[in-house]
Coordinates of N, CA and C in Angstrom, one line a residue:
M1 N -4.1 0.2 12.3 CA -4.0 1.6 11.9 C -5.4 2.0 11.2
R2 N -5.8 3.2 11.4 CA -7.0 3.7 10.9 C -6.6 4.9 10.0
L3 N -7.5 5.3 9.1 CA -7.3 6.5 8.3 C -7.1 7.7 9.1
A4 N -7.8 7.9 10.2 CA -7.6 9.1 11.0 C -6.2 9.3 11.5
S5 N -5.6 8.1 11.9 CA -4.2 8.2 12.4 C -3.2 8.5 11.3
L6 N -3.5 8.0 10.1 CA -2.6 8.3 9.0 C -2.7 9.8 8.6
L7 N -3.9 10.3 8.7 CA -4.1 11.7 8.4 C -3.5 12.6 9.4
Q8 N -3.5 12.2 10.7 CA -2.8 12.9 11.7 C -1.3 13.0 11.4
L9 N -0.7 11.9 11.0 CA 0.7 11.8 10.7 C 1.0 12.8 9.5
L10 N 0.2 12.7 8.5 CA 0.5 13.6 7.3 C 0.2 15.0 7.6
A11 N -0.7 15.3 8.5 CA -0.9 16.7 9.0 C 0.3 17.2 9.7
A12 N 1.0 16.4 10.4 CA 2.2 16.8 11.1 C 3.3 17.0 10.0
A13 N 3.3 16.2 9.0 CA 4.3 16.3 7.9 C 4.0 17.7 7.2
R14 N 2.8 18.0 6.9 CA 2.4 19.3 6.3 C 2.9 20.4 7.2
A15 N 2.7 20.3 8.5 CA 3.2 21.4 9.4 C 4.7 21.6 9.3
A16 N 5.4 20.5 9.1 CA 6.9 20.5 9.2 C 7.5 21.0 7.8
I17 N 6.9 20.6 6.7 CA 7.5 21.0 5.4 C 6.6 21.7 4.5
G18 N 5.4 21.9 4.8 CA 4.5 22.8 4.0 C 3.8 22.1 2.8
H19 N 4.1 20.8 2.6 CA 3.5 20.1 1.5 C 2.1 19.6 1.9
S20 N 1.1 19.7 1.1 CA -0.2 19.2 1.5 C -0.7 18.0 0.7
E21 N 0.1 17.5 -0.3 CA -0.3 16.4 -1.1 C 0.7 15.2 -0.9
Y22 N 0.2 14.1 -0.6 CA 1.1 12.9 -0.4 C 0.5 11.7 -1.1
V23 N 1.4 10.7 -1.4 CA 1.1 9.5 -2.0 C 1.4 8.4 -1.0
V24 N 0.5 7.5 -0.7 CA 0.7 6.4 0.2 C 0.7 5.1 -0.6
I25 N 1.8 4.4 -0.4 CA 2.0 3.1 -1.1 C 2.1 2.0 0.0
G26 N 2.2 0.8 -0.3 CA 2.4 -0.3 0.7 C 1.1 -0.7 1.3
S27 N 1.2 -1.4 2.5 CA 0.1 -2.0 3.1 C -1.0 -1.0 3.5
L28 N -0.6 0.2 4.0 CA -1.6 1.1 4.5 C -2.3 1.9 3.3
S29 N -1.9 1.6 2.1 CA -2.6 2.3 1.0 C -4.1 1.8 1.0
I30 N -4.4 0.7 1.6 CA -5.7 0.2 1.7 C -6.6 1.1 2.5
L31 N -6.1 2.0 3.3 CA -6.9 2.9 4.1 C -7.6 3.9 3.3
G32 N -7.2 4.1 2.0 CA -7.9 5.0 1.1 C -9.4 4.5 0.9
L33 N -9.6 3.3 1.2 CA -11.0 2.7 1.0 C -11.8 2.7 2.3
E34 N -11.2 3.1 3.4 CA -11.9 3.0 4.7 C -13.3 3.6 4.7
A35 N -13.5 4.7 4.1 CA -14.8 5.4 4.1 C -15.9 4.6 3.3
H36 N -15.5 3.6 2.5 CA -16.4 3.0 1.6 C -16.6 1.5 2.0
T37 N -15.7 0.9 2.7 CA -15.8 -0.5 3.0 C -15.0 -0.9 4.3
R38 N -15.4 -2.0 4.8 CA -14.6 -2.5 6.0 C -13.3 -3.1 5.5
I39 N -12.3 -2.7 6.2 CA -10.9 -3.1 5.9 C -10.5 -4.2 6.9
P40 N -10.1 -5.4 6.4 CA -9.7 -6.5 7.2 C -8.5 -6.1 8.1
E41 N -8.5 -6.5 9.3 CA -7.5 -6.1 10.3 C -6.1 -6.5 9.7
G42 N -6.0 -7.7 9.1 CA -4.7 -8.1 8.5 C -4.2 -7.3 7.4
M43 N -5.0 -6.3 6.9 CA -4.5 -5.4 5.9 C -4.1 -4.1 6.4
S44 N -4.4 -3.8 7.7 CA -4.2 -2.5 8.2 C -3.4 -2.5 9.5
M45 N -2.7 -3.6 9.8 CA -2.0 -3.7 11.0 C -0.6 -3.1 11.0
S46 N -0.1 -2.6 9.9 CA 1.2 -2.0 9.9 C 1.3 -0.7 10.7
I47 N 2.4 -0.4 11.2 CA 2.6 0.9 12.0 C 3.5 1.9 11.2
D48 N 3.9 1.5 10.0 CA 4.7 2.4 9.2 C 4.0 2.8 8.0
V49 N 3.9 4.1 7.7 CA 3.2 4.7 6.6 C 4.2 5.0 5.5
D50 N 4.2 4.1 4.4 CA 5.1 4.3 3.3 C 4.5 5.4 2.4
A51 N 5.2 6.6 2.4 CA 4.6 7.7 1.7 C 5.7 8.6 1.1
Y52 N 5.3 9.4 0.1 CA 6.2 10.5 -0.4 C 5.4 11.7 -0.7
T53 N 6.0 12.9 -0.8 CA 5.3 14.1 -1.2 C 5.1 14.0 -2.7
R54 N 3.9 14.3 -3.1 CA 3.5 14.1 -4.5 C 4.2 15.0 -5.4
H55 N 4.4 16.2 -5.2 CA 5.0 17.1 -6.1 C 6.5 17.3 -5.9
D56 N 7.1 16.8 -4.9 CA 8.5 16.9 -4.6 C 9.0 15.7 -3.8
P57 N 8.9 14.5 -4.5 CA 9.2 13.2 -3.8 C 10.4 13.2 -2.8
P58 N 11.5 13.8 -3.2 CA 12.7 13.7 -2.3 C 12.5 14.5 -1.0
R59 N 11.6 15.4 -1.0 CA 11.4 16.3 0.2 C 10.9 15.4 1.4
I60 N 10.3 14.3 1.1 CA 9.8 13.5 2.2 C 10.9 13.0 3.1
F61 N 12.1 12.9 2.6 CA 13.2 12.4 3.4 C 13.6 13.4 4.5
D62 N 13.2 14.6 4.3 CA 13.5 15.6 5.4 C 12.7 15.4 6.7
L63 N 11.8 14.5 6.6 CA 10.9 14.3 7.8 C 11.4 13.1 8.7
Q64 N 12.4 12.4 8.3 CA 12.8 11.2 9.1 C 13.0 11.5 10.5
D65 N 13.8 12.5 10.9 CA 14.1 12.8 12.3 C 12.8 13.1 13.1
Q66 N 11.9 13.8 12.5 CA 10.7 14.3 13.2 C 9.6 13.2 13.2
L67 N 9.4 12.5 12.1 CA 8.2 11.6 12.0 C 8.6 10.1 11.7
G68 N 9.8 9.8 11.5 CA 10.3 8.5 11.1 C 10.4 7.5 12.3
E69 N 10.9 6.3 12.0 CA 11.0 5.3 13.0 C 11.9 5.9 14.2
N70 N 11.5 5.6 15.4 CA 12.1 6.0 16.6 C 12.1 7.6 16.9
S71 N 11.4 8.3 16.1 CA 11.2 9.7 16.2 C 10.4 10.0 17.5
P72 N 10.3 11.3 17.9 CA 9.4 11.6 19.0 C 8.0 11.3 18.6
F73 N 7.5 11.5 17.4 CA 6.2 11.2 16.9 C 5.9 9.7 17.1
H74 N 6.8 8.9 16.6 CA 6.7 7.4 16.7 C 6.6 7.0 18.2
R75 N 7.4 7.5 19.0 CA 7.4 7.2 20.5 C 6.1 7.6 21.1
E76 N 5.5 8.7 20.7 CA 4.3 9.2 21.3 C 3.0 8.5 20.8
H77 N 3.0 8.2 19.5 CA 1.8 7.7 18.8 C 1.8 6.2 18.5
G78 N 3.0 5.6 18.4 CA 3.1 4.2 18.1 C 3.1 3.9 16.6
F79 N 3.1 4.9 15.8 CA 3.3 4.6 14.3 C 4.1 5.7 13.8
Y80 N 4.6 5.5 12.5 CA 5.6 6.5 12.0 C 5.6 6.6 10.5
L81 N 6.2 7.6 9.9 CA 6.4 7.8 8.5 C 7.6 7.0 8.0
D82 N 7.4 6.2 7.0 CA 8.5 5.5 6.3 C 8.6 6.2 5.0
S83 N 9.6 7.2 4.9 CA 9.8 7.9 3.7 C 10.3 7.0 2.6
V84 N 9.6 7.1 1.4 CA 10.0 6.2 0.3 C 10.0 7.0 -1.0
S85 N 10.6 6.4 -2.0 CA 10.7 7.0 -3.3 C 9.6 6.4 -4.2
P86 N 9.1 7.2 -5.1 CA 8.0 6.6 -6.0 C 8.6 5.6 -6.9
D87 N 9.9 5.5 -7.0 CA 10.6 4.5 -7.8 C 10.8 3.1 -7.1
L88 N 10.4 3.1 -5.8 CA 10.7 1.9 -5.0 C 9.9 0.7 -5.4
P89 N 8.6 0.7 -5.5 CA 7.8 -0.5 -5.7 C 7.7 -0.9 -7.2
T90 N 7.6 -2.2 -7.4 CA 7.3 -2.8 -8.7 C 5.8 -2.6 -8.9
L91 N 5.4 -1.7 -9.9 CA 4.0 -1.4 -10.2 C 3.7 -1.5 -11.7
P92 N 2.4 -1.8 -12.0 CA 2.0 -1.9 -13.4 C 1.9 -0.5 -14.0
E93 N 2.0 -0.5 -15.3 CA 1.7 0.8 -16.1 C 0.4 1.3 -15.7
G94 N 0.2 2.6 -15.6 CA -1.1 3.2 -15.4 C -1.5 3.3 -13.9
W95 N -0.7 2.9 -13.0 CA -1.1 2.8 -11.6 C -1.5 4.2 -11.0
E96 N -0.8 5.2 -11.5 CA -1.1 6.6 -11.1 C -2.6 7.0 -11.3
S97 N -3.1 6.5 -12.5 CA -4.5 6.9 -12.8 C -5.5 6.1 -12.0
R98 N -5.1 5.1 -11.3 CA -6.1 4.3 -10.5 C -6.1 4.6 -9.0
M99 N -5.2 5.5 -8.6 CA -5.2 5.8 -7.2 C -6.5 6.4 -6.7
H100 N -6.7 6.2 -5.4 CA -7.9 6.7 -4.7 C -7.4 8.0 -4.0
K101 N -8.3 9.0 -4.1 CA -7.9 10.3 -3.5 C -8.8 10.6 -2.3
V102 N -8.2 11.0 -1.2 CA -8.9 11.4 0.0 C -8.5 12.8 0.3
A103 N -9.4 13.7 0.4 CA -9.1 15.1 0.8 C -9.7 15.3 2.2
H104 N -8.9 15.9 3.1 CA -9.4 16.1 4.4 C -8.6 17.3 5.0
D105 N -9.3 18.3 5.5 CA -8.8 19.4 6.2 C -7.5 20.0 5.5
G106 N -7.6 20.2 4.2 CA -6.5 20.8 3.5 C -5.4 19.8 3.0
L107 N -5.5 18.6 3.4 CA -4.6 17.5 3.0 C -5.3 16.8 1.8
V108 N -4.4 16.4 0.8 CA -4.9 15.6 -0.3 C -4.0 14.4 -0.3
V109 N -4.5 13.2 -0.1 CA -3.8 12.0 0.0 C -4.2 11.0 -1.1
W110 N -3.2 10.6 -1.8 CA -3.5 9.6 -2.9 C -3.0 8.2 -2.4
F111 N -3.9 7.2 -2.6 CA -3.6 5.9 -2.1 C -3.6 4.9 -3.3
L112 N -2.6 4.0 -3.4 CA -2.5 3.0 -4.4 C -3.8 2.2 -4.4
H113 N -4.3 1.8 -5.6 CA -5.4 0.9 -5.7 C -5.0 -0.4 -5.2
P114 N -5.8 -1.2 -4.5 CA -5.4 -2.5 -3.9 C -4.8 -3.4 -4.9
D115 N -5.4 -3.5 -6.2 CA -4.8 -4.4 -7.2 C -3.4 -4.0 -7.5
D116 N -3.1 -2.7 -7.6 CA -1.7 -2.3 -7.9 C -0.8 -2.6 -6.7
A117 N -1.3 -2.4 -5.5 CA -0.5 -2.7 -4.3 C -0.2 -4.2 -4.3
A118 N -1.2 -5.0 -4.7 CA -1.0 -6.4 -4.7 C 0.1 -6.9 -5.6
V119 N 0.2 -6.2 -6.8 CA 1.3 -6.5 -7.7 C 2.6 -6.3 -7.1
S120 N 2.8 -5.2 -6.4 CA 4.0 -4.8 -5.7 C 4.3 -5.8 -4.6
K121 N 3.3 -6.2 -3.8 CA 3.5 -7.1 -2.7 C 3.8 -8.5 -3.2
L122 N 3.2 -8.9 -4.3 CA 3.5 -10.3 -4.8 C 4.9 -10.3 -5.4
A123 N 5.4 -9.2 -5.9 CA 6.8 -9.2 -6.4 C 7.8 -9.4 -5.3
R124 N 7.5 -8.9 -4.1 CA 8.3 -9.1 -2.9 C 8.1 -10.5 -2.2
L125 N 6.8 -10.7 -2.0 CA 6.3 -12.0 -1.4 C 6.9 -12.3 0.0
D126 N 7.0 -11.3 0.8 CA 7.4 -11.5 2.2 C 6.2 -12.1 2.9
E127 N 6.4 -12.6 4.1 CA 5.3 -13.2 4.8 C 4.1 -12.2 5.0
N128 N 4.4 -11.0 5.4 CA 3.4 -10.0 5.6 C 2.7 -9.6 4.3
D129 N 3.4 -9.7 3.2 CA 2.8 -9.4 1.9 C 1.8 -10.5 1.5
V130 N 2.2 -11.7 1.8 CA 1.3 -12.8 1.5 C 0.0 -12.7 2.3
R131 N 0.1 -12.4 3.6 CA -1.0 -12.2 4.5 C -1.9 -11.1 4.0
W132 N -1.3 -9.9 3.6 CA -2.1 -8.8 3.1 C -2.9 -9.1 1.8
V133 N -2.2 -9.8 0.9 CA -2.9 -10.1 -0.4 C -4.0 -11.2 -0.1
R134 N -3.7 -12.2 0.7 CA -4.7 -13.2 1.0 C -5.9 -12.6 1.6
E135 N -5.7 -11.7 2.6 CA -6.9 -11.0 3.2 C -7.6 -10.1 2.2
G136 N -6.9 -9.5 1.3 CA -7.6 -8.6 0.3 C -8.4 -9.4 -0.7
V137 N -7.8 -10.6 -1.1 CA -8.6 -11.5 -2.0 C -9.8 -12.0 -1.3
A138 N -9.6 -12.5 -0.1 CA -10.8 -13.1 0.7 C -11.9 -12.0 0.9
A139 N -11.5 -10.8 1.1 CA -12.5 -9.7 1.3 C -13.0 -9.1 0.0
R140 N -12.5 -9.6 -1.1 CA -12.9 -9.1 -2.4 C -12.5 -7.7 -2.6
L141 N -11.4 -7.3 -2.0 CA -10.8 -5.9 -2.2 C -9.7 -6.0 -3.3
I142 N -9.3 -7.2 -3.5 CA -8.2 -7.5 -4.5 C -8.8 -8.5 -5.5
S143 N -8.7 -8.2 -6.8 CA -9.3 -9.1 -7.8 C -8.1 -9.9 -8.5
P144 N -8.0 -11.2 -8.2 CA -6.9 -11.9 -8.9 C -6.9 -11.8 -10.4
P145 N -8.1 -11.8 -11.1 CA -8.0 -11.6 -12.6 C -7.4 -10.2 -13.0
M146 N -7.7 -9.2 -12.2 CA -7.1 -7.9 -12.5 C -5.6 -7.9 -12.3
V147 N -5.2 -8.5 -11.2 CA -3.8 -8.5 -10.8 C -3.1 -9.3 -11.9
R148 N -3.6 -10.4 -12.4 CA -3.0 -11.2 -13.5 C -2.9 -10.3 -14.7
A149 N -3.9 -9.6 -15.0 CA -3.9 -8.7 -16.2 C -2.8 -7.6 -16.0
Y150 N -2.7 -7.1 -14.8 CA -1.7 -6.1 -14.5 C -0.2 -6.6 -14.6
F151 N -0.1 -7.9 -14.4 CA 1.2 -8.5 -14.5 C 1.8 -8.3 -16.0
Q152 N 0.8 -8.3 -16.9 CA 1.2 -8.1 -18.4 C 1.8 -6.7 -18.6
R153 N 1.4 -5.8 -17.7 CA 1.9 -4.4 -17.9 C 2.9 -3.9 -16.8
T154 N 3.5 -4.9 -16.2 CA 4.5 -4.6 -15.2 C 5.9 -4.9 -15.6
R155 N 6.8 -4.0 -15.3 CA 8.2 -4.2 -15.6 C 8.8 -4.7 -14.3
F156 N 9.0 -6.0 -14.3 CA 9.6 -6.7 -13.1 C 11.1 -6.5 -13.1
L157 N 11.7 -6.6 -12.0 CA 13.2 -6.5 -11.9 C 13.9 -7.6 -12.8
D158 N 13.3 -8.8 -12.8 CA 13.9 -9.9 -13.5 C 12.8 -11.0 -13.6
A159 N 13.2 -12.1 -14.4 CA 12.2 -13.2 -14.5 C 11.9 -13.9 -13.2
E160 N 12.8 -13.9 -12.3 CA 12.6 -14.5 -11.0 C 11.5 -13.8 -10.2
E161 N 11.6 -12.4 -10.2 CA 10.6 -11.7 -9.5 C 9.2 -11.9 -10.1
E162 N 9.1 -11.9 -11.5 CA 7.8 -12.1 -12.1 C 7.3 -13.5 -11.8
K163 N 8.1 -14.5 -11.8 CA 7.7 -15.9 -11.5 C 7.2 -16.0 -10.0
R164 N 7.9 -15.3 -9.1 CA 7.5 -15.3 -7.7 C 6.1 -14.7 -7.6
A165 N 5.9 -13.6 -8.3 CA 4.6 -12.9 -8.2 C 3.5 -13.7 -8.7
R166 N 3.7 -14.3 -9.9 CA 2.7 -15.2 -10.5 C 2.4 -16.4 -9.6
D167 N 3.4 -17.1 -9.2 CA 3.2 -18.3 -8.3 C 2.5 -17.9 -7.0
G168 N 2.9 -16.8 -6.4 CA 2.3 -16.3 -5.2 C 0.8 -16.1 -5.3
L169 N 0.4 -15.4 -6.4 CA -1.0 -15.1 -6.6 C -1.8 -16.4 -6.8
E170 N -1.2 -17.4 -7.6 CA -1.9 -18.7 -7.8 C -2.0 -19.4 -6.5
Q171 N -1.0 -19.4 -5.7 CA -1.1 -20.2 -4.4 C -2.2 -19.5 -3.5
I172 N -2.2 -18.2 -3.4 CA -3.2 -17.5 -2.6 C -4.6 -17.7 -3.1
S173 N -4.8 -17.6 -4.4 CA -6.1 -17.7 -5.0 C -6.6 -19.2 -4.8
G174 N -5.7 -20.1 -5.1 CA -6.0 -21.5 -4.9 C -6.4 -21.9 -3.5
A175 N -5.7 -21.4 -2.5 CA -6.0 -21.7 -1.1 C -7.4 -21.1 -0.8
I176 N -7.7 -19.9 -1.2 CA -9.0 -19.3 -0.9 C -10.1 -20.0 -1.6
E177 N -9.9 -20.4 -2.8 CA -11.0 -21.2 -3.5 C -11.2 -22.6 -2.8
K178 N -10.1 -23.2 -2.4 CA -10.2 -24.5 -1.7 C -11.0 -24.3 -0.4
S179 N -10.7 -23.2 0.3 CA -11.4 -23.0 1.6 C -12.9 -22.7 1.3
K180 N -13.2 -22.0 0.3 CA -14.6 -21.7 0.0 C -15.4 -23.0 -0.4
R181 N -14.7 -23.9 -1.1 CA -15.4 -25.2 -1.5 C -15.6 -26.0 -0.2
S182 N -14.6 -26.0 0.7 CA -14.8 -26.9 1.9 C -15.8 -26.3 2.8
D183 N -16.0 -24.9 2.8 CA -17.0 -24.3 3.6 C -18.4 -24.7 3.1
K184 N -18.6 -24.8 1.8 CA -19.8 -25.2 1.2 C -20.2 -26.7 1.4
G185 N -19.1 -27.5 1.5 CA -19.3 -28.9 1.5 C -19.5 -29.4 2.8

């Protein structure tokens, strides 16, 4: 997925419901950096755009039939809107102030900072989330020290989710460091 495709989807959303500001969370939040850096393929391979309308979050759910999974838009373009609530992800305090803003042709799209997205992904730790964080750390788009610091300001669902997130980050960071050392040796 590329930023242009995501903007095409959100332009269709704007045409359908009139909202021009959106927040993108999840894997494709990394596309907020596309104009400034190369995005690893493993971080942008998702076909579902997790988003909500910034000023009226529940309104995003009105778009499922037109732009969601198996919609005419999805069948035509190969990607779709995954309407989400801003309460869905586990995120650290202050995440809203770290979002990246992209303005294009009347749309304003806010993207989670990669370190904040990493906290959320590590809390879930699905296989795709591990790949996304690993690629982000390897490309230096995610900072393990910042993610560790954000863990201190994150309200996890429970102690198990927090432990899973911390252990996941240590495994990913350790594997990347080990790989770097073997490349030098």
